[in-house]
Short mmCIF file of C-alpha atoms and ligand atoms in Angstrom, two decimals:
data_model
loop_
_atom_site.label_atom_id
_atom_site.label_comp_id
_atom_site.label_asym_id
_atom_site.label_seq_id
_atom_site.Cartn_x
_atom_site.Cartn_y
_atom_site.Cartn_z
CA UNK Q 88 -85.56 116.18 61.30
CA UNK Q 89 -86.70 118.59 64.29
CA UNK Q 90 -90.30 117.45 63.66
CA UNK Q 91 -89.26 113.67 63.88
CA UNK Q 92 -87.32 114.44 66.99
CA UNK Q 93 -90.47 115.77 68.73
CA UNK Q 94 -92.55 112.85 67.46
CA UNK Q 95 -89.86 110.34 68.81
CA UNK Q 96 -89.96 112.39 72.21
CA UNK Q 97 -93.65 111.93 72.35
CA UNK Q 98 -93.65 108.17 71.49
CA UNK Q 99 -90.88 107.68 74.16
CA UNK Q 100 -93.04 109.72 76.75
CA UNK Q 101 -96.20 107.88 75.98
CA UNK Q 102 -94.65 104.24 75.98
CA UNK Q 103 -93.82 103.19 79.60
CA UNK Q 104 -92.03 100.04 78.55
CA UNK Q 105 -90.45 97.53 81.02
CA UNK Q 106 -87.00 95.99 80.05
CA UNK Q 107 -88.60 92.54 79.89
CA UNK Q 108 -87.24 90.43 77.12
CA UNK Q 109 -87.14 86.72 76.63
CA UNK Q 110 -84.32 84.81 77.78
CA UNK Q 111 -82.06 83.66 74.94
CA UNK Q 112 -83.32 80.13 73.66
CA UNK Q 113 -82.47 78.80 70.28
CA UNK Q 114 -85.32 76.96 68.37
CA UNK Q 115 -82.44 74.64 67.02
CA UNK Q 116 -84.75 73.40 64.10
CA UNK Q 117 -83.68 70.94 61.60
CA UNK Q 118 -85.37 70.10 58.21
CA UNK Q 119 -88.20 72.41 58.45
CA UNK Q 120 -88.11 75.88 59.80
CA UNK Q 121 -90.44 78.24 61.44
CA UNK Q 122 -90.61 81.91 62.08
CA UNK Q 123 -89.16 82.43 65.65
CA UNK Q 124 -91.28 84.57 68.10
CA UNK Q 125 -90.02 87.97 68.55
CA UNK Q 126 -88.26 88.01 72.15
CA UNK Q 127 -90.15 91.31 72.84
CA UNK Q 128 -93.20 93.15 71.75
CA UNK Q 129 -93.12 95.03 68.64
CA UNK Q 130 -93.15 98.59 70.55
CA UNK Q 131 -90.08 97.21 72.68
CA UNK Q 132 -87.48 99.19 70.46
CA UNK Q 133 -89.22 102.36 70.20
CA UNK Q 134 -88.49 105.30 69.79
CA UNK Q 135 -85.45 104.29 67.56
CA UNK Q 136 -87.21 101.36 65.87
CA UNK Q 137 -90.78 101.97 65.08
CA UNK Q 138 -93.09 99.09 66.11
CA UNK Q 139 -94.79 99.07 62.75
CA UNK Q 140 -91.56 98.73 60.90
CA UNK Q 141 -90.43 96.19 63.18
CA UNK Q 142 -93.66 94.21 62.92
CA UNK Q 143 -93.38 94.21 58.90
CA UNK Q 144 -89.71 93.29 59.20
CA UNK Q 145 -90.77 90.29 61.14
CA UNK Q 146 -94.03 89.00 59.77
CA UNK Q 147 -93.38 89.87 56.21
CA UNK Q 148 -89.76 90.23 55.33
CA UNK Q 149 -88.28 87.46 57.74
CA UNK Q 150 -91.35 85.14 57.10
CA UNK Q 151 -90.43 85.39 53.19
CA UNK Q 152 -87.17 83.96 53.84
CA UNK Q 153 -88.29 81.08 56.08
CA UNK Q 154 -91.01 80.21 53.63
CA UNK Q 155 -88.46 80.28 50.48
CA UNK Q 156 -86.07 78.26 52.48
CA UNK Q 157 -88.62 75.46 53.43
CA UNK Q 158 -89.87 75.52 49.69
CA UNK Q 159 -86.25 75.37 48.30
CA UNK Q 160 -84.66 72.53 50.58
CA UNK Q 161 -87.91 70.37 50.12
CA UNK Q 162 -86.79 69.99 46.56
CA UNK Q 163 -83.29 68.39 47.05
CA UNK Q 164 -82.64 65.64 49.62
CA UNK Q 165 -79.10 66.75 50.15
CA UNK Q 166 -80.60 69.35 52.56
CA UNK Q 167 -82.87 67.09 54.43
CA UNK Q 168 -82.61 67.29 58.15
CA UNK Q 169 -79.82 69.88 58.35
CA UNK Q 170 -79.74 72.68 60.95
CA UNK Q 171 -79.78 76.15 59.66
CA UNK Q 172 -76.19 76.83 60.59
CA UNK Q 173 -75.18 73.60 59.02
CA UNK Q 174 -76.94 74.65 55.76
CA UNK Q 175 -75.13 77.75 55.76
CA UNK Q 176 -71.63 76.48 56.69
CA UNK Q 177 -71.89 73.53 54.38
CA UNK Q 178 -73.70 74.98 51.42
CA UNK Q 179 -73.90 78.70 51.79
CA UNK Q 180 -70.54 79.25 49.78
CA UNK Q 181 -71.61 76.87 46.70
CA UNK Q 182 -75.48 77.34 46.59
CA UNK Q 183 -76.47 80.90 46.33
CA UNK Q 184 -80.12 80.13 47.06
CA UNK Q 185 -79.14 78.70 50.49
CA UNK Q 186 -76.90 81.70 50.99
CA UNK Q 187 -79.88 83.86 50.31
CA UNK Q 188 -82.85 81.95 52.08
CA UNK Q 189 -81.07 80.34 55.00
CA UNK Q 190 -78.87 83.61 55.25
CA UNK Q 191 -81.88 85.77 55.51
CA UNK Q 192 -83.62 83.57 58.04
CA UNK Q 193 -80.37 83.21 60.17
CA UNK Q 194 -79.36 86.90 59.85
CA UNK Q 195 -82.91 88.18 61.06
CA UNK Q 196 -83.14 85.66 63.72
CA UNK Q 197 -79.73 86.72 65.25
CA UNK Q 198 -80.71 90.43 64.76
CA UNK Q 199 -83.91 90.15 67.15
CA UNK Q 200 -81.57 88.63 69.60
CA UNK Q 201 -79.06 91.42 69.83
CA UNK Q 202 -81.41 94.20 70.23
CA UNK Q 203 -82.73 96.06 73.39
CA UNK Q 204 -84.79 99.15 74.25
CA UNK Q 205 -82.23 102.06 74.74
CA UNK Q 206 -83.13 102.70 78.30
CA UNK Q 207 -82.23 99.14 79.46
CA UNK Q 208 -78.91 97.56 80.04
CA UNK Q 209 -75.33 98.67 79.34
CA UNK Q 210 -74.52 101.28 76.58
CA UNK Q 211 -71.21 99.56 75.53
CA UNK Q 212 -69.67 96.33 75.74
CA UNK Q 213 -67.71 95.22 78.84
CA UNK Q 214 -65.75 91.98 80.00
CA UNK Q 215 -63.82 90.19 77.32
CA UNK Q 216 -65.64 91.64 74.33
CA UNK Q 217 -64.89 95.18 75.67
CA UNK Q 218 -61.24 94.13 76.04
CA UNK Q 219 -60.93 92.26 72.80
CA UNK Q 220 -62.60 95.38 70.91
CA UNK Q 221 -59.96 97.68 72.71
CA UNK Q 222 -57.25 95.51 71.78
CA UNK Q 223 -58.19 95.20 68.03
CA UNK Q 224 -59.58 98.69 67.41
CA UNK Q 225 -57.93 100.94 70.14
CA UNK Q 226 -61.28 101.87 71.79
CA UNK Q 227 -65.09 101.21 71.62
CA UNK Q 228 -65.28 104.52 69.78
CA UNK Q 229 -62.94 103.54 67.50
CA UNK Q 230 -64.66 100.34 66.76
CA UNK Q 231 -68.01 102.27 66.44
CA UNK Q 232 -66.44 104.78 63.83
CA UNK Q 233 -64.99 101.87 61.80
CA UNK Q 234 -68.31 99.84 61.86
CA UNK Q 235 -70.41 102.93 60.90
CA UNK Q 236 -68.00 104.18 58.10
CA UNK Q 237 -68.11 100.62 56.65
CA UNK Q 238 -71.82 100.97 56.87
CA UNK Q 239 -71.92 104.36 55.26
CA UNK Q 240 -69.61 103.39 52.50
CA UNK Q 241 -71.84 100.29 51.61
CA UNK Q 242 -73.80 100.77 48.48
CA UNK Q 243 -76.98 98.86 48.01
CA UNK Q 244 -78.90 95.99 50.03
CA UNK Q 245 -76.79 94.08 52.56
CA UNK Q 246 -75.35 93.68 56.18
CA UNK Q 247 -72.52 94.94 58.13
CA UNK Q 248 -71.09 92.30 60.69
CA UNK Q 249 -68.62 92.24 63.50
CA UNK Q 250 -67.38 88.44 63.28
CA UNK Q 251 -64.48 86.47 64.66
CA UNK Q 252 -61.98 84.77 62.41
CA UNK Q 253 -59.32 82.81 64.14
CA UNK Q 254 -59.69 84.67 67.42
CA UNK Q 255 -59.81 88.01 65.83
CA UNK Q 256 -62.63 90.36 65.50
CA UNK Q 257 -63.28 91.66 61.88
CA UNK Q 258 -65.71 94.04 60.36
CA UNK Q 259 -67.38 92.50 57.40
CA UNK Q 260 -69.88 93.70 54.84
CA UNK Q 261 -72.39 91.29 53.10
CA UNK Q 262 -71.08 90.23 49.76
CA UNK Q 263 -72.67 87.22 48.11
CA UNK Q 264 -69.50 85.36 47.70
CA UNK Q 265 -68.32 86.14 51.06
CA UNK Q 266 -70.97 85.70 53.58
CA UNK Q 267 -68.92 85.31 56.69
CA UNK Q 268 -70.56 82.25 58.00
CA UNK Q 269 -70.59 80.42 54.75
CA UNK Q 270 -67.95 77.82 54.64
CA UNK Q 271 -67.23 78.54 58.25
CA UNK Q 272 -65.25 81.55 57.47
CA UNK Q 273 -65.81 84.23 60.10
CA UNK Q 274 -68.33 83.77 63.05
CA UNK Q 275 -70.79 86.64 63.24
CA UNK Q 276 -72.04 88.21 66.58
CA UNK Q 277 -73.30 91.53 65.81
CA UNK Q 278 -75.14 92.57 62.59
CA UNK Q 279 -76.68 95.59 61.11
CA UNK Q 280 -79.27 95.07 58.57
CA UNK Q 281 -78.62 97.81 55.58
CA UNK Q 282 -81.51 96.65 53.49
CA UNK Q 283 -84.06 99.45 52.63
CA UNK Q 284 -86.88 97.44 54.08
CA UNK Q 285 -85.12 97.72 57.47
CA UNK Q 286 -85.45 101.49 57.66
CA UNK Q 287 -86.83 103.46 54.72
CA UNK Q 288 -90.38 103.51 56.12
CA UNK Q 289 -89.26 105.49 59.02
CA UNK Q 290 -86.06 106.94 58.14
CA UNK Q 291 -86.29 107.55 54.30
CA UNK Q 292 -82.80 108.29 52.92
CA UNK Q 293 -81.20 109.22 56.26
CA UNK Q 294 -79.16 106.07 56.56
CA UNK Q 295 -76.85 107.91 58.78
CA UNK Q 296 -79.61 108.68 61.45
CA UNK Q 297 -80.85 105.13 61.20
CA UNK Q 298 -77.34 103.84 61.93
CA UNK Q 299 -76.90 106.32 65.14
CA UNK Q 300 -80.23 104.99 66.29
CA UNK Q 301 -79.27 101.41 65.88
CA UNK Q 302 -76.35 101.90 67.97
CA UNK Q 303 -78.68 103.01 70.84
CA UNK Q 304 -80.51 99.88 70.78
CA UNK Q 305 -77.75 97.08 70.85
CA UNK Q 306 -78.21 94.59 73.86
CA UNK Q 307 -74.64 94.53 74.99
CA UNK Q 308 -75.18 91.97 77.64
CA UNK Q 309 -76.60 89.57 75.07
CA UNK Q 310 -73.83 90.52 72.46
CA UNK Q 311 -71.03 89.73 75.12
CA UNK Q 312 -72.68 86.46 76.00
CA UNK Q 313 -72.96 85.32 72.31
CA UNK Q 314 -69.38 86.54 71.52
CA UNK Q 315 -67.84 84.51 74.44
CA UNK Q 316 -69.97 81.49 74.33
CA UNK Q 317 -70.09 81.06 70.43
CA UNK Q 318 -68.19 83.27 68.09
CA UNK Q 319 -65.02 83.52 69.92
CA UNK Q 320 -64.99 79.79 70.41
CA UNK Q 321 -65.42 79.27 66.45
CA UNK Q 322 -68.98 78.25 66.76
CA UNK Q 323 -71.98 79.58 64.92
CA UNK Q 324 -74.61 81.15 67.28
CA UNK Q 325 -77.61 78.81 67.31
CA UNK Q 326 -81.14 80.36 66.56
C1 NAG Z 88 -86.95 71.91 41.99
O1 NAG Z 88 -86.03 71.21 41.27
C2 NAG Z 88 -86.43 71.01 39.79
C3 NAG Z 88 -85.15 70.10 39.28
O2 NAG Z 88 -83.95 70.40 39.54
C4 NAG Z 88 -86.29 72.44 39.27
O3 NAG Z 88 -86.68 72.61 38.11
C5 NAG Z 88 -87.24 73.41 40.14
O4 NAG Z 88 -87.37 74.71 39.71
C6 NAG Z 88 -87.11 73.25 41.43
N1 NAG Z 88 -88.19 74.01 42.29
C7 NAG Z 88 -87.87 74.84 43.25
C8 NAG Z 88 -89.09 75.30 44.01
O5 NAG Z 88 -86.58 75.27 43.71
C1 NAG Z 89 -78.81 69.46 45.49
O1 NAG Z 89 -77.71 70.10 46.23
C2 NAG Z 89 -76.46 69.75 46.01
C3 NAG Z 89 -75.76 70.41 46.91
O2 NAG Z 89 -75.79 71.83 46.85
C4 NAG Z 89 -76.08 69.90 44.62
O3 NAG Z 89 -74.78 69.51 44.40
C5 NAG Z 89 -77.25 69.34 43.71
O4 NAG Z 89 -76.73 69.58 42.25
C6 NAG Z 89 -78.47 69.69 44.00
N1 NAG Z 89 -79.52 68.90 43.29
C7 NAG Z 89 -80.26 69.46 42.52
C8 NAG Z 89 -81.16 68.46 41.68
O5 NAG Z 89 -80.44 70.78 42.32
C1 NAG Z 90 -76.78 87.39 55.54
O1 NAG Z 90 -75.73 87.81 55.98
C2 NAG Z 90 -74.59 87.71 55.20
C3 NAG Z 90 -73.31 87.92 55.73
O2 NAG Z 90 -73.19 89.35 55.71
C4 NAG Z 90 -74.72 88.19 53.88
O3 NAG Z 90 -73.46 87.77 52.98
C5 NAG Z 90 -76.06 87.65 53.34
O4 NAG Z 90 -76.16 88.48 51.96
C6 NAG Z 90 -77.03 88.03 54.02
N1 NAG Z 90 -78.19 87.34 53.58
C7 NAG Z 90 -79.19 88.02 53.40
C8 NAG Z 90 -80.49 87.51 52.77
O5 NAG Z 90 -79.52 89.20 53.76
FE1 FE2 Z 91 -84.01 92.67 57.01
#
């Protein structure tokens, strides 16, 4: 662990990154889907998220979901011409392949938008999101603890989400029959990828350290914007 900290320190000294990240812009694709471009370079989230891990997570894992989704929907005219969020809202609860392929494409697309280098931006939510978190969970620290405990209790591959149901923030885990966006149940705005491919290459079994590091690379200004503009209004965030 000490060795890893030293390596992390060297990486962060060696990389003199700017805070430049692309403006949020959804692809809004319908019918056929493409892998979205990363809104920043692969080394942007270092030292917490190693560039090589981010690269493979994007060009291998995320691309698989996009390819599988395209192959799958081509086979059934019911799915022709729908947007990604419509596919999930309308069919994510009844078709497990849609939940998996469209969900995987959506989950990862959203994840890239909500991350930021740890030296840039605010370290916690402000404005309406900050206030709503305080009123629901007591404080940001209590929200963080509840979310982290949920993640640590979670067994296997999946995601942890903060989402909005009827104007109220909830913490949910991924559960195949209970995908928050499927059926328009709960509108996600913050997601943590707990699949092994998300961290194992760098953190091995130390999920706790991975989760601690993930909190350091949240783009709170972006998350606030997506919360206010979409999730709080009962709308799926377009990607
Ligand atoms: C396409 O649909 C047919 C008939 O339902 C099915 O047998 C086949 O496995 C499907 N192919 C894919 C790629 O889903
Ligand atoms: C196409 O998708 C619809 C909606 O999920 C489903 O009801 C139908 O059985 C599917 N058709 C085939 C051939 O798989
Ligand atoms: C995407 O997130 C939803 C919500 O937590 C989850 O149910 C689903 O399993 C995830 N899909 C994939 C492929 O990770
Ligand atoms: Fe992933």
